XYZ file of C-alpha atoms in Angstrom:
481
model
C 98.110 91.309 91.196
C 100.814 91.075 94.002
C 104.169 92.375 92.766
C 107.297 91.962 94.842
C 109.297 94.932 96.118
C 112.211 93.426 94.223
C 110.433 93.651 91.007
C 109.361 97.284 91.712
C 113.035 98.117 92.348
C 114.129 96.496 89.050
C 111.305 98.272 87.185
C 112.164 101.668 88.584
C 115.888 101.131 88.056
C 115.285 100.110 84.450
C 113.071 103.147 83.965
C 115.854 105.368 85.248
C 118.426 103.673 82.966
C 116.095 103.997 79.880
C 115.282 107.616 80.690
C 118.854 108.782 81.101
C 120.168 106.707 78.082
C 117.363 108.285 76.013
C 118.667 111.703 77.076
C 122.276 110.748 76.325
C 121.381 109.300 72.896
C 119.404 112.413 72.019
C 122.382 114.634 72.975
C 124.737 112.441 71.007
C 122.521 112.307 67.883
C 122.075 116.103 67.778
C 125.807 116.702 68.331
C 126.672 114.195 65.629
C 124.306 115.908 63.228
C 125.893 119.334 63.834
C 129.392 117.885 63.417
C 128.423 116.154 60.133
C 127.076 119.444 58.739
C 130.184 121.282 59.784
C 132.481 118.553 58.364
C 130.543 118.521 55.089
C 131.082 122.314 54.611
C 134.792 122.069 55.569
C 135.425 118.976 53.285
C 133.863 120.960 50.375
C 136.367 123.843 50.979
C 139.225 121.367 51.000
C 138.053 119.604 47.796
C 137.590 122.886 45.780
C 141.074 123.968 46.969
C 142.579 120.649 45.952
C 140.876 120.767 42.531
C 142.255 124.378 42.021
C 145.790 123.370 42.953
C 145.701 120.130 40.816
C 144.352 122.087 37.804
C 147.464 124.306 38.121
C 149.781 121.286 38.369
C 148.057 119.531 35.422
C 148.282 122.642 33.258
C 151.941 123.050 34.227
C 152.655 119.352 33.384
C 150.934 119.857 29.994
C 153.148 122.909 29.308
C 156.309 120.866 30.249
C 155.291 118.017 27.873
C 154.727 120.479 25.031
C 157.963 122.487 25.483
C 160.347 119.650 26.819
C 158.978 116.237 26.115
C 160.900 113.595 28.057
C 160.266 110.476 30.141
C 160.185 112.482 33.395
C 157.730 115.143 32.067
C 155.408 112.560 30.710
C 155.447 110.664 33.970
C 154.658 113.881 35.751
C 151.925 114.584 33.240
C 150.220 111.207 33.704
C 150.447 111.439 37.489
C 148.789 114.907 37.463
C 146.161 113.643 34.936
C 145.229 110.758 37.182
C 145.020 112.913 40.316
C 142.904 115.503 38.449
C 140.553 112.894 37.159
C 140.108 111.366 40.644
C 139.291 114.851 42.109
C 136.810 115.416 39.285
C 135.044 112.172 39.927
C 134.897 112.814 43.729
C 133.310 116.241 43.236
C 130.947 114.822 40.668
C 129.849 112.110 43.210
C 129.302 114.645 45.974
C 127.365 116.980 43.625
C 125.148 114.173 42.231
C 122.002 116.165 43.070
C 121.022 118.946 40.694
C 123.023 121.980 41.923
C 123.414 125.633 41.180
C 124.362 127.110 37.759
C 127.802 127.944 38.945
C 128.512 124.353 39.906
C 127.178 123.106 36.567
C 129.470 125.526 34.758
C 132.368 124.514 37.028
C 131.908 120.833 36.107
C 131.818 121.768 32.424
C 135.153 123.742 32.840
C 136.790 120.648 34.505
C 135.588 118.476 31.468
C 136.961 121.232 29.113
C 140.325 121.213 30.933
C 140.544 117.503 30.661
C 139.711 117.484 26.895
C 142.090 120.325 26.027
C 144.991 118.860 28.087
C 144.543 115.346 26.610
C 144.218 116.809 23.024
C 147.384 118.861 23.551
C 149.316 115.750 24.761
C 148.042 113.964 21.665
C 149.202 116.560 19.212
C 152.541 116.569 21.079
C 152.960 112.940 20.498
C 152.063 113.463 16.777
C 154.563 116.252 16.476
C 151.953 118.700 15.238
C 153.399 121.917 16.680
C 150.769 124.271 15.235
C 147.813 122.366 16.678
C 149.275 121.462 20.138
C 150.145 125.148 20.480
C 146.578 126.198 20.026
C 145.224 123.511 22.399
C 147.844 124.397 25.041
C 146.525 127.909 24.914
C 143.000 126.715 25.372
C 144.211 124.416 28.259
C 145.730 127.384 30.019
C 142.543 129.379 29.372
C 140.445 126.580 30.894
C 142.718 126.541 33.893
C 142.347 130.239 34.279
C 138.535 129.845 34.284
C 138.734 127.034 36.671
C 140.778 129.145 39.184
C 138.336 132.033 38.898
C 135.276 129.688 39.228
C 136.941 127.996 42.275
C 137.344 131.325 43.944
C 133.715 132.176 43.182
C 132.446 128.808 44.558
C 134.600 129.145 47.698
C 133.326 132.585 48.276
C 129.813 131.355 47.754
C 130.477 128.515 50.139
C 131.828 130.841 52.679
C 128.695 132.945 52.491
C 126.652 129.735 52.881
C 128.880 128.633 55.716
C 128.340 131.981 57.566
C 124.621 131.391 57.281
C 125.088 127.774 58.372
C 127.262 128.961 61.291
C 124.531 131.462 62.276
C 121.951 128.711 62.133
C 124.274 126.402 64.109
C 124.615 129.126 66.707
C 120.911 129.491 67.055
C 120.496 125.693 67.166
C 123.170 125.401 69.740
C 121.464 128.053 71.843
C 118.076 126.269 71.460
C 119.776 122.924 72.051
C 121.301 124.255 75.229
C 117.837 125.276 76.470
C 116.535 121.930 75.389
C 119.246 120.157 77.373
C 118.417 122.281 80.490
C 114.700 121.529 80.126
C 115.418 117.824 79.464
C 117.621 117.632 82.407
C 115.250 119.387 84.664
C 112.306 117.298 83.431
C 114.333 114.053 83.880
C 115.266 115.218 87.337
C 111.636 115.953 88.251
C 110.450 112.536 86.753
C 113.145 110.768 88.643
C 112.289 112.628 91.946
C 108.583 111.791 91.377
C 109.326 108.088 90.695
C 111.634 107.950 93.732
C 109.068 109.690 95.883
C 106.304 107.292 94.766
C 108.539 104.282 95.262
C 109.664 105.348 98.671
C 106.089 106.291 99.731
C 104.849 102.859 98.603
C 107.201 101.414 101.189
C 107.455 103.970 104.059
C 103.728 104.789 104.261
C 102.568 101.082 104.654
C 105.402 100.539 107.140
C 104.260 103.583 109.119
C 100.652 102.351 109.186
C 101.807 98.870 110.267
C 103.887 100.304 113.042
C 100.981 102.481 114.328
C 98.682 99.521 114.211
C 101.207 97.329 115.987
C 101.540 99.961 118.698
C 97.747 99.955 119.186
C 97.759 96.155 119.498
C 100.658 96.317 121.997
C 98.487 98.610 124.100
C 95.632 96.132 124.017
C 93.482 97.874 121.353
C 92.268 95.149 119.010
C 89.303 96.866 117.433
C 90.985 99.591 115.387
C 90.294 100.443 111.749
C 91.548 97.614 109.510
C 94.678 98.475 107.475
C 93.958 99.348 103.867
C 97.334 98.925 102.160
C 97.147 98.936 98.339
C 100.833 98.738 97.435
C 100.409 95.605 95.473
C 103.439 93.875 97.017
C 104.515 91.947 100.100
C 103.499 94.914 102.292
C 99.871 94.560 101.131
C 99.960 90.834 101.968
C 101.575 91.777 105.358
C 98.639 94.215 105.953
C 96.037 91.606 105.239
C 97.816 89.164 107.490
C 98.060 91.752 110.189
C 94.382 92.411 109.944
C 93.526 88.745 110.305
C 95.938 88.409 113.160
C 94.386 91.395 115.097
C 90.856 90.004 114.482
C 91.944 86.571 115.652
C 93.652 88.106 118.745
C 90.520 90.028 119.414
C 88.323 86.884 119.211
C 90.862 84.892 121.221
C 91.112 87.484 124.018
C 87.256 87.694 124.057
C 87.025 83.969 124.419
C 89.665 83.958 127.118
C 87.752 86.669 128.998
C 84.503 84.812 128.720
C 86.260 81.531 129.829
C 87.824 83.447 132.811
C 84.467 84.849 133.843
C 82.840 81.441 133.409
C 85.597 79.925 135.655
C 85.043 82.631 138.121
C 81.337 82.004 138.238
C 81.972 78.307 138.642
C 84.353 78.887 141.492
C 81.855 81.145 143.209
C 79.247 78.453 142.668
C 81.464 75.830 144.061
C 82.261 78.001 147.087
C 78.616 78.632 147.766
C 77.963 74.900 147.489
C 80.582 74.192 150.086
C 79.580 77.000 152.341
C 75.906 76.811 152.178
C 74.681 73.975 149.930
C 71.346 73.830 151.785
C 69.941 76.802 153.642
C 69.331 75.749 157.226
C 65.932 77.491 157.366
C 64.849 75.487 154.289
C 66.175 72.239 155.741
C 64.448 72.930 159.067
C 61.103 73.498 157.356
C 61.425 70.411 155.197
C 62.456 68.203 158.114
C 59.643 69.667 160.275
C 57.147 68.806 157.564
C 58.472 65.250 157.192
C 58.255 64.887 160.987
C 54.605 65.966 161.100
C 53.660 63.706 158.211
C 55.395 60.800 159.975
C 53.249 61.543 163.038
C 49.911 61.963 161.369
C 49.957 59.544 158.471
C 51.379 56.309 157.374
C 54.917 56.199 155.993
C 53.979 56.010 152.202
C 53.605 59.774 151.598
C 56.513 60.538 153.894
C 58.660 58.118 151.815
C 57.755 59.996 148.694
C 58.681 63.237 150.378
C 61.968 61.931 151.530
C 62.628 60.587 148.022
C 62.028 64.060 146.569
C 64.383 65.578 149.167
C 67.057 62.983 148.415
C 66.801 63.666 144.657
C 67.027 67.384 145.201
C 70.042 67.019 147.550
C 71.681 64.628 145.172
C 71.259 66.920 142.172
C 72.283 69.985 144.050
C 75.478 68.371 145.268
C 76.512 67.117 141.811
C 79.444 68.449 139.749
C 78.501 72.019 138.916
C 80.884 72.042 135.933
C 79.140 69.220 134.200
C 76.317 70.119 131.849
C 72.900 68.448 131.979
C 69.921 68.152 129.740
C 66.736 70.175 129.973
C 64.942 66.928 130.747
C 67.086 66.350 133.887
C 66.415 69.930 135.018
C 62.707 69.422 134.735
C 62.823 66.161 136.652
C 64.526 68.002 139.500
C 61.852 70.736 139.388
C 59.255 68.081 139.764
C 60.871 66.892 142.978
C 61.148 70.581 144.200
C 57.466 71.044 143.368
C 56.524 67.960 145.420
C 58.400 69.154 148.443
C 56.799 72.645 148.208
C 53.321 71.229 147.560
C 53.758 69.046 150.604
C 54.816 71.967 152.669
C 52.244 74.520 151.488
C 49.399 72.010 151.173
C 46.218 73.560 149.788
C 47.732 77.045 149.664
C 49.791 76.153 146.561
C 49.235 74.591 143.070
C 52.107 73.931 140.606
C 52.003 73.098 136.934
C 54.544 71.915 134.394
C 53.411 72.271 130.798
C 55.730 70.712 128.176
C 54.851 71.434 124.578
C 57.930 70.141 122.840
C 59.835 66.801 122.641
C 63.180 68.365 122.300
C 64.247 68.016 125.953
C 67.701 66.706 125.372
C 69.189 70.186 124.877
C 72.390 70.557 126.904
C 72.265 73.360 129.316
C 74.317 74.508 132.470
C 73.553 72.654 135.632
C 71.251 74.411 138.080
C 69.658 76.665 135.503
C 65.883 76.348 136.281
C 65.949 75.538 139.967
C 67.298 78.972 141.131
C 64.605 80.725 139.075
C 61.907 78.447 140.639
C 63.233 79.048 144.095
C 63.155 82.823 143.347
C 59.560 82.518 142.466
C 58.724 80.871 145.852
C 60.874 83.022 148.073
C 60.054 86.431 146.657
C 56.746 85.531 145.037
C 54.285 83.235 146.608
C 55.769 82.251 150.025
C 53.852 84.890 151.898
C 50.474 84.035 150.277
C 47.841 82.417 152.462
C 45.887 80.886 149.616
C 45.681 80.359 145.844
C 49.420 80.556 145.334
C 50.381 79.248 141.926
C 53.689 78.559 140.126
C 53.724 77.420 136.473
C 56.450 76.147 134.230
C 55.907 76.151 130.463
C 58.344 74.665 127.958
C 57.843 75.194 124.231
C 59.706 75.695 120.800
C 59.644 79.193 119.360
C 61.676 80.258 116.379
C 64.307 77.504 116.793
C 64.610 78.446 120.466
C 63.464 76.375 123.469
C 61.566 78.889 125.588
C 60.997 78.178 129.357
C 58.655 80.468 131.176
C 58.344 80.372 135.015
C 55.258 82.311 136.121
C 53.983 82.990 139.663
C 51.027 85.055 140.807
C 52.856 86.405 143.872
C 53.621 89.892 145.065
C 55.637 90.899 141.804
C 58.250 93.669 141.825
C 58.763 97.264 140.661
C 61.008 98.360 137.760
C 64.033 98.999 140.042
C 63.791 95.517 141.529
C 63.370 94.125 137.994
C 66.468 95.798 136.727
C 68.480 94.555 139.765
C 67.291 91.100 139.121
C 68.567 91.293 135.509
C 71.949 92.692 136.667
C 71.629 96.414 136.109
C 72.879 96.944 139.688
C 74.490 94.933 142.343
C 72.513 91.908 143.043
C 71.039 91.920 146.574
C 71.684 88.988 148.839
C 67.964 88.413 149.180
C 67.880 87.134 145.562
C 69.524 83.756 146.139
C 67.967 80.355 146.290
C 67.537 78.475 149.530
C 68.702 75.129 148.212
C 71.336 76.252 145.682
C 72.734 79.586 147.076
C 72.523 80.931 143.452
C 70.987 84.160 142.197
C 69.339 85.222 138.918
C 72.421 87.101 137.766
C 74.537 83.995 137.976
C 71.967 82.014 136.002
C 71.724 84.701 133.311
C 75.408 85.068 132.924
C 76.152 81.368 132.736
C 73.459 80.941 130.054
C 75.039 83.695 127.960
C 78.557 82.310 128.274
C 77.223 78.766 127.595
C 75.326 79.706 124.398
C 77.642 82.552 123.319
C 74.645 84.817 123.053
C 73.001 87.711 124.991
C 69.518 88.690 125.999
C 68.538 85.155 126.920
C 66.816 85.962 130.141
C 63.872 88.382 130.437
C 61.710 89.354 133.438
C 58.197 90.771 133.278
C 56.535 91.680 136.465
C 53.502 93.644 137.718
C 53.422 94.596 141.423
C 50.778 92.489 143.379
C 49.952 90.496 140.255
C 53.076 88.270 139.738
C 56.218 87.734 137.751
C 57.229 85.842 134.657
C 60.796 84.888 134.052
C 61.571 83.838 130.431
C 64.679 81.745 129.550
C 65.609 81.408 125.721
C 67.998 78.652 124.801
C 69.087 78.531 121.153
C 68.192 75.236 119.758
C 69.620 75.684 116.202
C 73.222 75.827 117.352
C 72.959 72.736 119.525
C 71.150 70.860 116.700
C 73.774 71.643 113.992
C 76.910 72.000 115.989
C 76.550 69.840 119.041
C 76.962 71.284 122.439
C 76.533 75.106 122.318
C 79.172 75.668 124.941
């Protein structure tokens, strides 16, 4: 799945924000918990102290009502009673869970103080001096117990607070270590994420820049880029690979086209300079002259027709492709000329074993090979010279074999003929000015294939030149070239 660099940046930024916010929330929660524990202990101290003070005030108000009842003393009594009851209710709510024995006794003392004070006030209103005197004494005694119990509870709370403070100190120390570890871990994670993110950008960019440098130096066959970043850089890497492959193909095609153009220019130049070798023309014209002298004009006319066909074909547009059928027709004319020249010393044969003769091929493909067979093969033979052309279909290829029984050649000469070394000037035709290397290279460029020409030769026994022309490409895709 291709993700954009922008989405990666958003994701990593979000990860950073979540990470540091989680750390901040953790620190805040722990601090808030410690503060609440501390506040709870402190609020308990304040509440116990308020209860102790308010118990004193309520007891004093009860005494004032008993000794000097008046509107002011009663108002003060009711105010103190209300405040005491509110404090009692508050501590009862805070101590709603089952507590210690001391706290349970303390709550009972508060209830006793409330009962004794209200009973004393009731007897005062009734004017029963004897009874409110006894209850006043009990009220004062309850207040005394409350003061003592409050001091005991405060002392106990201070002891618990000291333990809590020690625990808080230990917790703060551990929390400090935790904060340090958390910060270091967060920093390492952030650094790792930043490194991975930066590497996912800088590494592909570095690989792309190196590959671009190789392409700028003309190296189109380097290892393909393997970028797995999952973003636009991966798409850019695939595109660069395709571009480099296309450039390599395009440059190769341009080089082949340039080579083909160069061969064609050389061919045209040779046509202009030496389209017909003077020695060959002299021999041919001499033969025609003798025939005209010794015979009637019929055979001479045929010979002249063959020469005319050969000249017309050789002088044609070298860049224009022809069919295999046209090449064979020219070979027939060439064979007629040579049979007339050599008479009984030479026999020629053309064996066609396929009907697929409309295959497009480069002009002047077969004739230079035939001429090579005559010039370097059978020309020096006094008798039984033979040149044979066989055309047949083999493995979706049209195979043309030109065989002579001439003097043959050794391995070094065979390699030179195939282009392993510089082609000697002797290996050019007398009517075309073309050599075997030119034929071989034009065939390879035309059909976009190699190893289309093969030469087999045995010294003193003859030579066979095999031309292979892919038929499938022409059949399925039109012209091979």
